[in-house]
Coordinates of C-alpha atoms in Angstrom, one line a residue:
Chain A
X24 CA -2.4 12.5 -30.0
X25 CA 0.7 13.6 -28.0
X26 CA 0.9 14.0 -24.3
X27 CA 1.1 17.5 -22.8
X28 CA 2.3 17.1 -19.2
X29 CA 1.8 20.8 -18.4
X30 CA -1.8 20.8 -19.5
X31 CA -2.4 17.5 -17.7
X32 CA -0.9 18.8 -14.5
X33 CA -3.3 21.8 -14.6
X34 CA -6.1 19.4 -13.8
X35 CA -4.7 18.5 -10.3
X36 CA -5.2 21.1 -7.6
X37 CA -3.2 18.9 -5.1
X38 CA 0.0 19.4 -7.2
X39 CA 2.1 22.1 -5.6
X40 CA 5.6 23.4 -6.3
X41 CA 6.8 22.5 -2.8
X42 CA 5.8 18.8 -2.9
X43 CA 6.8 15.9 -5.2
X44 CA 4.1 13.2 -5.3
X45 CA 5.6 9.8 -6.1
X46 CA 3.1 7.7 -4.3
X47 CA 0.6 7.2 -7.1
X48 CA 0.7 3.4 -6.7
X49 CA -0.9 3.9 -3.3
X50 CA -3.5 6.4 -4.6
X51 CA -3.6 8.7 -7.5
X52 CA -4.1 12.5 -7.1
X53 CA -7.6 13.7 -8.1
X54 CA -8.5 15.8 -11.1
X55 CA -10.6 18.9 -10.6
X56 CA -13.5 17.4 -12.6
X57 CA -13.8 14.6 -10.0
X58 CA -13.6 17.0 -7.1
X59 CA -16.2 19.3 -8.6
X60 CA -18.7 16.5 -9.3
X61 CA -18.4 15.2 -5.7
X62 CA -18.7 18.8 -4.4
X63 CA -21.8 19.3 -6.6
X64 CA -23.5 16.2 -5.2
X65 CA -22.9 17.1 -1.6
X66 CA -23.3 20.9 -2.1
X67 CA -26.3 21.1 -4.4
X68 CA -27.8 17.8 -5.4
X69 CA -27.8 15.5 -2.4
X70 CA -30.2 12.7 -2.7
X71 CA -30.4 8.9 -2.3
X72 CA -30.6 6.8 -5.5
X73 CA -33.1 4.2 -6.7
X74 CA -35.8 5.3 -4.3
X75 CA -37.2 8.8 -4.5
X76 CA -38.7 10.6 -7.5
X77 CA -37.4 14.1 -6.9
X78 CA -35.1 15.4 -9.6
X79 CA -31.7 15.0 -7.8
X80 CA -32.6 11.4 -6.8
X81 CA -33.5 10.6 -10.4
X82 CA -30.3 12.3 -11.6
X83 CA -28.2 10.3 -9.2
X84 CA -29.8 7.0 -10.2
X85 CA -29.2 7.8 -13.9
X86 CA -25.6 8.8 -13.4
X87 CA -24.9 5.7 -11.3
X88 CA -26.1 3.5 -14.2
X89 CA -24.2 5.6 -16.7
X90 CA -21.1 5.1 -14.7
X91 CA -21.6 1.3 -14.9
X92 CA -21.8 1.8 -18.7
X93 CA -18.5 3.8 -18.7
X94 CA -16.8 1.1 -16.7
X95 CA -18.1 -1.6 -19.0
X96 CA -16.6 0.4 -22.0
X97 CA -13.3 0.9 -20.1
X98 CA -12.7 -2.8 -19.5
X99 CA -14.8 -4.0 -22.5
X100 CA -17.4 -5.9 -20.6
X101 CA -20.4 -6.8 -22.8
X102 CA -23.0 -5.4 -20.5
X103 CA -23.2 -2.9 -17.6
X104 CA -25.0 -5.5 -15.5
X105 CA -21.6 -7.3 -15.1
X106 CA -20.3 -4.4 -13.1
X107 CA -20.9 -4.5 -9.3
X108 CA -20.1 -1.8 -6.8
X109 CA -18.0 -2.6 -3.8
X110 CA -15.8 -0.6 -1.3
X111 CA -12.6 -1.4 -3.2
X112 CA -10.5 -4.1 -4.8
X113 CA -10.1 -5.8 -1.4
X114 CA -13.9 -6.1 -0.9
X115 CA -14.4 -7.2 -4.5
X116 CA -12.0 -10.2 -4.1
X117 CA -13.4 -11.1 -0.7
X118 CA -16.9 -11.0 -2.3
X119 CA -15.8 -13.5 -5.0
X120 CA -14.1 -15.7 -2.3
X121 CA -17.1 -15.8 0.0
X122 CA -19.8 -16.3 -2.7
X123 CA -19.0 -18.0 -6.0
X124 CA -15.7 -19.6 -4.9
X125 CA -17.1 -20.8 -1.5
X126 CA -20.0 -22.4 -3.3
X127 CA -17.8 -24.4 -5.6
X128 CA -15.0 -25.5 -3.3
X129 CA -14.8 -28.7 -1.3
X130 CA -12.0 -30.1 0.9
X131 CA -8.8 -30.9 -1.0
X132 CA -9.6 -28.5 -3.9
X133 CA -6.7 -26.2 -4.8
X134 CA -6.4 -22.5 -5.1
X135 CA -3.3 -21.3 -7.0
X136 CA -2.0 -17.9 -5.8
X137 CA 1.1 -16.3 -7.3
X138 CA 4.0 -15.2 -5.2
X139 CA 3.5 -11.7 -6.6
X140 CA 0.2 -11.0 -4.9
X141 CA -0.8 -8.1 -2.8
X142 CA -2.3 -9.3 0.5
X143 CA -5.7 -8.4 -1.0
X144 CA -5.4 -11.3 -3.4
X145 CA -3.9 -13.8 -0.9
X146 CA -5.6 -13.4 2.5
X147 CA -9.2 -13.8 1.2
X148 CA -8.1 -17.1 -0.3
X149 CA -6.3 -18.2 2.9
X150 CA -9.5 -17.5 4.9
X151 CA -11.5 -19.4 2.3
X152 CA -9.1 -22.4 2.5
X153 CA -9.6 -22.5 6.2
X154 CA -13.4 -22.4 5.9
X155 CA -13.6 -25.1 3.1
X156 CA -10.6 -27.4 3.6
X157 CA -9.2 -26.3 0.2
X158 CA -5.4 -25.9 -0.2
X159 CA -3.5 -22.9 -1.2
X160 CA -0.8 -23.6 -3.8
X161 CA 1.9 -21.1 -4.2
X162 CA 3.0 -20.3 -7.8
X163 CA 6.6 -19.3 -7.1
X164 CA 8.5 -16.6 -9.1
X165 CA 11.6 -17.6 -11.1
X166 CA 15.1 -16.1 -10.6
X167 CA 14.0 -13.0 -12.7
X168 CA 11.1 -12.5 -10.3
X169 CA 8.7 -13.4 -13.1
X170 CA 6.1 -16.2 -13.5
X171 CA 6.9 -18.9 -16.0
X172 CA 4.5 -21.0 -17.9
X173 CA 6.2 -24.3 -17.2
X174 CA 5.9 -24.0 -13.4
X175 CA 2.2 -23.1 -13.8
X176 CA 1.6 -26.1 -16.0
X177 CA 3.1 -28.3 -13.3
X178 CA 0.9 -26.7 -10.6
X179 CA -2.4 -27.0 -12.4
X180 CA -4.2 -30.3 -11.6
X181 CA -7.6 -31.8 -11.7
X182 CA -8.1 -30.3 -8.3
X183 CA -7.4 -26.7 -9.3
X184 CA -10.5 -24.6 -8.9
X185 CA -9.3 -21.0 -8.6
X186 CA -6.3 -19.1 -9.8
X187 CA -5.6 -15.7 -8.1
X188 CA -3.5 -13.5 -10.2
X189 CA -2.5 -9.8 -10.4
X190 CA -2.5 -7.8 -13.6
X191 CA 0.5 -5.9 -12.3
X192 CA 2.7 -6.1 -9.2
X193 CA 2.5 -3.1 -6.9
X194 CA 6.1 -3.7 -6.0
X195 CA 8.0 -4.5 -9.2
X196 CA 5.5 -3.4 -11.8
X197 CA 5.8 -6.8 -13.5
X198 CA 2.7 -7.7 -15.6
X199 CA 2.1 -11.4 -16.0
X200 CA 1.1 -12.8 -19.4
X201 CA -2.6 -12.9 -18.6
X202 CA -3.9 -14.2 -21.9
X203 CA -1.8 -17.4 -21.6
X204 CA -2.6 -17.8 -17.9
X205 CA -6.4 -17.5 -18.5
X206 CA -6.1 -20.0 -21.3
X207 CA -4.3 -22.6 -19.2
X208 CA -6.6 -22.0 -16.2
X209 CA -9.7 -22.6 -18.3
X210 CA -8.2 -25.8 -19.8
X211 CA -8.4 -27.1 -16.3
X212 CA -11.9 -25.9 -15.8
X213 CA -10.8 -23.5 -13.1
X214 CA -11.7 -19.8 -12.7
X215 CA -9.3 -16.9 -12.7
X216 CA -9.7 -13.9 -10.4
X217 CA -7.6 -11.0 -11.5
X218 CA -6.5 -8.1 -9.2
X219 CA -6.5 -5.1 -11.4
X220 CA -5.8 -2.5 -8.8
X221 CA -2.4 -1.5 -10.3
X222 CA -2.9 -2.8 -13.8
X223 CA -6.0 -0.8 -14.7
X224 CA -4.0 2.4 -14.4
X225 CA -1.2 1.4 -16.7
X226 CA -2.6 -0.8 -19.5
X227 CA -5.9 -1.3 -21.2
X228 CA -7.7 -4.5 -20.2
X229 CA -10.3 -6.4 -22.3
X230 CA -12.0 -8.8 -19.9
X231 CA -14.2 -10.2 -22.7
X232 CA -11.5 -11.1 -25.1
X233 CA -9.3 -12.5 -22.3
X234 CA -12.2 -14.4 -20.8
X235 CA -11.4 -13.4 -17.3
X236 CA -13.9 -14.8 -14.8
X237 CA -13.7 -12.0 -12.1
X238 CA -11.8 -8.7 -12.4
X239 CA -11.4 -6.3 -9.4
X240 CA -10.2 -2.8 -9.2
X241 CA -10.5 0.4 -7.2
X242 CA -11.6 3.9 -8.4
X243 CA -9.0 5.7 -6.3
X244 CA -6.0 4.3 -8.1
X245 CA -7.4 5.6 -11.4
X246 CA -7.8 9.2 -10.3
X247 CA -11.2 8.5 -8.8
X248 CA -12.6 8.8 -5.3
X249 CA -11.7 6.5 -2.4
X250 CA -14.2 4.0 -1.0
X251 CA -15.4 2.7 -4.4
X252 CA -14.4 -0.6 -5.9
X253 CA -15.6 -2.5 -9.0
X254 CA -16.1 -6.2 -9.5
X255 CA -16.6 -7.5 -13.0
X256 CA -18.4 -10.8 -13.2
X257 CA -18.2 -12.9 -16.4
X258 CA -21.7 -13.3 -17.9
X259 CA -21.8 -17.1 -17.5
X260 CA -21.3 -16.7 -13.7
X261 CA -24.0 -14.0 -13.2
X262 CA -26.9 -16.3 -12.5
X263 CA -24.7 -18.5 -10.2
X264 CA -23.7 -15.7 -7.8
X265 CA -25.4 -16.3 -4.4
X266 CA -26.5 -13.4 -2.2
X267 CA -23.7 -12.0 0.0
X268 CA -25.0 -9.3 2.3
X269 CA -28.6 -8.7 3.1
X270 CA -30.4 -5.3 3.3
X271 CA -32.2 -2.8 1.2
X272 CA -32.2 -2.6 -2.6
X273 CA -31.0 -6.2 -3.1
X274 CA -34.4 -7.9 -3.0
X275 CA -37.8 -8.0 -4.7
X276 CA -39.9 -9.1 -1.8
X277 CA -39.4 -10.0 1.8
X278 CA -41.5 -11.3 4.7
X279 CA -40.8 -13.2 7.9
X280 CA -40.9 -16.4 5.8
X281 CA -38.0 -15.4 3.5
X282 CA -37.0 -13.1 0.7
X283 CA -36.6 -13.1 -3.1
X284 CA -33.4 -11.4 -4.3
X285 CA -33.1 -9.0 -7.2
X286 CA -31.1 -10.2 -10.2
X287 CA -27.4 -9.0 -10.5
X288 CA -26.0 -6.5 -10.0
X289 CA -28.5 -5.3 -7.4
X290 CA -28.5 -8.7 -5.7
X291 CA -24.9 -8.0 -4.5
X292 CA -25.3 -4.3 -3.7
X293 CA -27.2 -4.2 -0.4
X294 CA -27.7 -0.8 1.1
X295 CA -27.0 2.7 -0.2
X296 CA -24.1 2.7 -2.6
X297 CA -21.3 5.2 -2.3
X298 CA -23.2 7.7 -4.5
X299 CA -20.8 10.6 -4.2
X300 CA -17.9 8.4 -5.2
X301 CA -19.7 6.9 -8.1
X302 CA -20.7 10.4 -9.4
X303 CA -17.1 11.5 -8.9
X304 CA -15.9 8.5 -10.8
X305 CA -18.4 9.2 -13.6
X306 CA -16.7 12.6 -14.0
X307 CA -13.2 11.0 -13.8
X308 CA -13.9 8.5 -16.5
X309 CA -15.3 11.2 -18.8
X310 CA -12.3 13.4 -18.1
X311 CA -9.9 10.5 -18.8
X312 CA -11.3 10.1 -22.3
X313 CA -9.7 13.4 -23.2
X314 CA -6.2 12.0 -22.8
X315 CA -4.1 9.6 -24.8
X316 CA -3.5 7.1 -22.0
X317 CA -0.9 5.2 -23.8
X318 CA 1.2 8.4 -24.4
X319 CA 0.6 9.4 -20.8
X320 CA 1.9 6.0 -19.7
X321 CA 5.0 6.3 -21.9
X322 CA 5.7 9.7 -20.2
X323 CA 5.6 8.1 -16.7
X324 CA 7.7 5.1 -17.9
X325 CA 10.4 7.5 -19.2
X326 CA 10.5 9.3 -15.8
X327 CA 10.9 6.0 -13.9
X328 CA 13.8 5.0 -16.3
X329 CA 15.4 8.4 -15.8
X330 CA 15.1 8.1 -12.0
X331 CA 16.6 4.6 -12.1
X332 CA 19.5 5.8 -14.3
X333 CA 20.3 8.6 -11.8
X334 CA 19.9 6.4 -8.7
X335 CA 22.7 4.1 -9.9
X336 CA 25.1 6.7 -8.8
X337 CA 24.3 5.9 -5.1
X338 CA 26.5 3.2 -3.6
X339 CA 24.7 -0.1 -3.0
X340 CA 21.7 0.8 -5.2
X341 CA 19.6 -2.3 -6.0
X342 CA 16.5 -2.0 -8.3
X343 CA 13.6 -4.3 -8.2
X344 CA 11.9 -2.6 -11.1
X345 CA 10.6 -4.7 -13.9
X346 CA 11.5 -3.3 -17.4
X347 CA 8.6 -1.2 -18.7
X348 CA 7.3 -0.3 -15.3
X349 CA 6.6 3.2 -14.0
X350 CA 6.9 1.8 -10.5
X351 CA 10.4 1.9 -9.2
X352 CA 11.1 -0.1 -6.1
X353 CA 14.6 -0.2 -4.8
X354 CA 17.0 -0.4 -1.8
X355 CA 20.3 1.0 -0.8
X356 CA 22.8 -1.4 0.8
X357 CA 23.4 -0.6 4.5
X358 CA 20.6 2.0 4.7
X359 CA 17.2 1.0 6.1
X360 CA 14.3 2.0 4.0
X361 CA 12.4 3.6 6.9
X362 CA 15.3 6.1 7.4
X363 CA 14.9 7.1 3.8
X364 CA 11.2 7.4 4.2
X365 CA 11.5 9.8 7.2
X366 CA 14.1 12.0 5.6
X367 CA 12.3 12.2 2.2
X368 CA 9.1 13.1 4.0
X369 CA 10.9 15.9 5.8
X370 CA 11.8 17.2 2.3
X371 CA 8.2 16.9 1.1
X372 CA 8.9 14.0 -1.3
X373 CA 5.9 11.5 -1.1
X374 CA 7.1 8.0 -1.5
X375 CA 6.2 4.7 0.1
X376 CA 8.5 2.2 1.9
X377 CA 8.2 -1.1 3.7
X378 CA 6.5 -4.3 2.7
X379 CA 3.9 -2.7 0.5
X380 CA 1.3 -5.2 1.6
X381 CA 3.1 -7.9 -0.3
X382 CA 5.1 -9.8 2.4
X383 CA 5.7 -13.0 0.4
X384 CA 7.1 -11.0 -2.5
X385 CA 9.3 -8.9 -0.2
X386 CA 10.6 -12.2 1.3
X387 CA 11.4 -13.5 -2.2
X388 CA 13.3 -10.3 -2.9
X389 CA 15.4 -11.2 0.2
X390 CA 14.9 -7.8 2.0
X391 CA 12.8 -6.4 4.8
X392 CA 11.1 -3.8 2.7
X393 CA 11.7 -1.5 -0.2
X394 CA 11.6 2.2 -1.2
X395 CA 9.0 2.7 -3.8
X396 CA 8.8 5.8 -6.1
X397 CA 5.7 5.4 -8.3
X398 CA 5.7 7.7 -11.4
X399 CA 2.5 9.0 -12.9
X400 CA 1.7 11.1 -16.0
X401 CA 1.5 14.3 -13.9
X402 CA 5.1 13.9 -12.7
X403 CA 7.9 15.8 -14.5
X404 CA 11.6 15.7 -15.0
X405 CA 11.8 18.4 -12.3
X406 CA 10.2 15.9 -9.9
X407 CA 12.9 13.4 -10.7
X408 CA 15.6 16.0 -10.1
X409 CA 14.1 17.0 -6.7
X410 CA 13.7 13.3 -5.7
X411 CA 17.3 12.5 -6.6
X412 CA 18.5 15.6 -4.7
X413 CA 16.4 14.7 -1.7
X414 CA 17.9 11.1 -1.8
X415 CA 21.4 12.5 -1.9
X416 CA 20.7 14.7 1.1
X417 CA 19.1 11.9 3.1
X418 CA 22.1 9.7 2.4
X419 CA 24.4 12.5 3.5
X420 CA 22.5 12.9 6.8
X421 CA 22.6 9.2 7.4
X422 CA 26.3 8.9 6.7
Chain B
X548 CA 29.0 17.0 20.4
X549 CA 26.5 14.6 22.0
X550 CA 27.6 11.7 24.2
X551 CA 25.7 9.1 26.1
X552 CA 26.7 10.3 29.5
X553 CA 25.0 13.6 29.0
X554 CA 22.7 14.9 31.7
X555 CA 19.2 15.8 30.7
X556 CA 19.8 19.6 30.7
X557 CA 22.8 19.0 28.5
X558 CA 20.8 17.0 26.1
X559 CA 18.1 19.7 26.0
X560 CA 20.8 22.3 25.4
X561 CA 22.3 20.3 22.6
X562 CA 19.1 19.8 20.7
X563 CA 17.9 23.4 21.4
X564 CA 21.0 24.7 19.7
X565 CA 20.1 23.0 16.4
X566 CA 18.6 25.5 14.0
X567 CA 16.7 23.1 11.8
X568 CA 15.4 19.5 11.2
X569 CA 18.5 18.5 9.3
X570 CA 20.8 19.4 12.2
X571 CA 18.6 17.6 14.7
X572 CA 18.7 14.4 12.6
X573 CA 22.4 14.7 12.3
X574 CA 22.7 14.8 16.1
X575 CA 20.3 11.8 16.3
X576 CA 22.4 9.8 13.9
X577 CA 25.6 10.8 15.8
X578 CA 24.0 9.6 19.0
X579 CA 23.1 6.3 17.3
X580 CA 26.8 5.8 16.5
X581 CA 27.7 6.3 20.2
X582 CA 25.6 3.4 21.4
X583 CA 27.9 0.6 22.4
X584 CA 27.8 -2.4 20.0
X585 CA 25.0 -4.7 20.8
X586 CA 26.2 -8.3 20.8
X587 CA 24.8 -10.5 18.0
X588 CA 24.1 -13.1 20.6
X589 CA 21.6 -10.7 22.2
X590 CA 19.6 -10.3 19.0
X591 CA 17.0 -12.8 20.2
X592 CA 13.3 -12.8 20.5
X593 CA 13.5 -12.0 24.2
X594 CA 14.9 -8.5 23.5
X595 CA 13.2 -7.9 20.2
X596 CA 10.5 -5.3 20.1
X597 CA 7.7 -6.6 17.9
X598 CA 5.5 -4.5 15.7
X599 CA 8.0 -1.9 14.6
X600 CA 8.6 -1.3 10.9
X601 CA 12.3 -2.1 11.6
X602 CA 14.1 -4.4 14.0
X603 CA 14.6 -3.0 17.4
X604 CA 16.3 -4.7 20.4
X605 CA 16.3 -3.5 24.0
X606 CA 18.0 -5.4 26.8
X607 CA 17.2 -4.5 30.4
X608 CA 19.5 -5.5 33.3
X609 CA 18.9 -5.0 37.0
X610 CA 22.0 -4.0 38.9
X611 CA 22.9 -4.9 42.5
X612 CA 22.0 -1.3 43.7
X613 CA 18.5 -1.7 42.3
X614 CA 19.2 0.6 39.3
X615 CA 18.8 -0.5 35.7
X616 CA 21.2 -0.7 32.8
X617 CA 20.0 -0.7 29.2
X618 CA 21.5 -1.6 25.9
X619 CA 20.0 -1.8 22.5
X620 CA 20.2 -1.7 18.7
X621 CA 18.1 -1.0 15.6
X622 CA 18.6 -1.5 11.9
X623 CA 17.2 2.0 11.4
X624 CA 19.7 4.7 12.3
X625 CA 17.0 7.2 13.2
X626 CA 15.3 4.7 15.5
X627 CA 18.7 3.8 17.0
X628 CA 19.2 7.5 17.7
X629 CA 15.9 7.7 19.5
X630 CA 16.8 4.5 21.4
X631 CA 20.1 6.2 22.4
X632 CA 18.2 9.1 23.9
X633 CA 15.8 6.8 25.7
X634 CA 18.7 4.9 27.1
X635 CA 20.4 8.1 28.2
X636 CA 17.2 9.2 30.0
X637 CA 16.7 5.9 31.8
X638 CA 20.3 4.6 32.4
X639 CA 21.2 4.0 36.0
X640 CA 17.8 5.0 37.3
X641 CA 15.7 3.0 39.8
X642 CA 12.4 1.4 38.9
X643 CA 10.4 4.1 40.6
X644 CA 12.3 6.8 38.8
X645 CA 11.8 5.1 35.4
X646 CA 8.1 4.4 35.9
X647 CA 7.5 8.0 36.8
X648 CA 9.6 9.5 34.1
X649 CA 7.7 11.7 31.6
X650 CA 9.5 10.3 28.6
X651 CA 7.1 11.6 26.0
X652 CA 7.2 15.1 27.3
X653 CA 11.0 15.0 27.3
X654 CA 11.1 13.9 23.7
X655 CA 8.7 16.7 22.9
X656 CA 11.0 19.2 24.7
X657 CA 13.9 17.9 22.7
X658 CA 11.9 18.9 19.6
X659 CA 13.0 15.7 17.8
X660 CA 9.6 14.3 17.4
X661 CA 8.2 17.5 15.7
X662 CA 9.2 16.3 12.3
X663 CA 8.7 12.6 12.8
X664 CA 5.7 11.0 11.2
X665 CA 2.8 9.7 13.2
X666 CA 3.8 6.1 12.6
X667 CA 7.4 6.9 13.8
X668 CA 5.9 8.5 16.9
X669 CA 3.9 5.4 17.4
X670 CA 7.2 3.5 17.1
X671 CA 8.7 5.8 19.8
X672 CA 5.6 5.1 22.0
X673 CA 6.3 1.4 21.6
X674 CA 9.9 1.8 22.7
X675 CA 8.8 3.7 25.8
X676 CA 6.1 1.2 26.7
X677 CA 8.5 -1.7 26.2
X678 CA 11.2 -0.1 28.3
X679 CA 8.8 0.5 31.2
X680 CA 7.3 -3.0 30.9
X681 CA 10.8 -4.6 30.9
X682 CA 11.6 -2.7 34.1
X683 CA 8.4 -3.8 35.8
X684 CA 9.0 -7.3 34.6
X685 CA 12.5 -7.4 36.2
X686 CA 11.2 -6.4 39.7

């Protein structure tokens, strides 16, 4: 299968000739299939799931469970019951920290967090360390801004309980060698929590073969709706997950003496789920099957490379892009990233600048923030040209 | 050409003459260049405005005749331009004049803020609040 960018673009009503969208790492644009499924739910088939017997309610319930199946297939989980709905990656990681991890941590235990992490995979662990007396251990990046095995082996101790690791940096696009990291983590009888927010979009993940303990991602980064997150839980941890939030749908019986929770996943899904988002994601995942994702990724990569090759012409250009990354973060010497952000926004070029919710990594890169152009399969060579022209114009205004 | 000794009407005229956003930004950048150099020794926490996406410093000094003198800097040229306008508006005024000055409306009249993002406007709000607070603090 080859990748037809023109046909792919036709699926995205938000794409217009006047705007260049290079902010996909923040959130992906949405395909018509997703929008129409969400519209249909709100416009024609509104109903709550799991409760009522009228047809729209039954349909919603079935589709929610089908979506779990689709996600299990996507990440190669062995059973749909390992898939838990949350609000997003952030909530998924907080959930792990406040349930399974909290239960197993005692004062002096260690949580290894890489220097690459987005705040979503650092702050929940800092909070947990405060609550439990555990210690946060930084896994520093090497000179090439990558993680090396030797350093990791030195950091792993008998006290290591948790390793928090990204599948792909939202700043540099670097993808750590997960298989090796999981193997070493398990050798020390620790668990690994993987933030897949960026990674899920760019590379297939096989949670079963890798043996990942917990895997978190958000629907909105993968062309899906906002407000929907996924937490995958390794089968051996399923029975050990304590309750998190109390409410409807998560229990079998309740009285003033106590309650008996449902088994997972319902146990961790108190209240009405984000039905519209799940139905929208159902449509998104089915739509995604029509495309060769590897070819789509190669297309985005080529555009990032092309943009980088063209940006070199600007004085003081410094790239932070990891090879093989469609995410291009960079800076220009003597020009503040926020000035570029303003002047590109004026020219309808959507990019992101600043610390990108990864302050420790930005500090490591020895800058105050970066300019990030994130290329996606729906971008074109024309987008690259417009972006470079807009950059040249912004630099001219600032001179 | 803009200069930091412009009267308010002159400043309005200058920005009103600009035909498009590009020209307004060019004027802003030019104004930024006119701000007197801010000494490195003054780039300290006391004059640093926290919470902006970029570093901004604003120093407030009370003069013998009860008026105020301001100086400042930013590592963003656009913010530095906004700061230059703010300083132009407030320079040499008394506390009462500064506290009662409708800064936000004046920026709106200059039509600079039209194209600036919401967060940038929030940054401008911060500058205005900081300047007024620093004047009140000096009394």
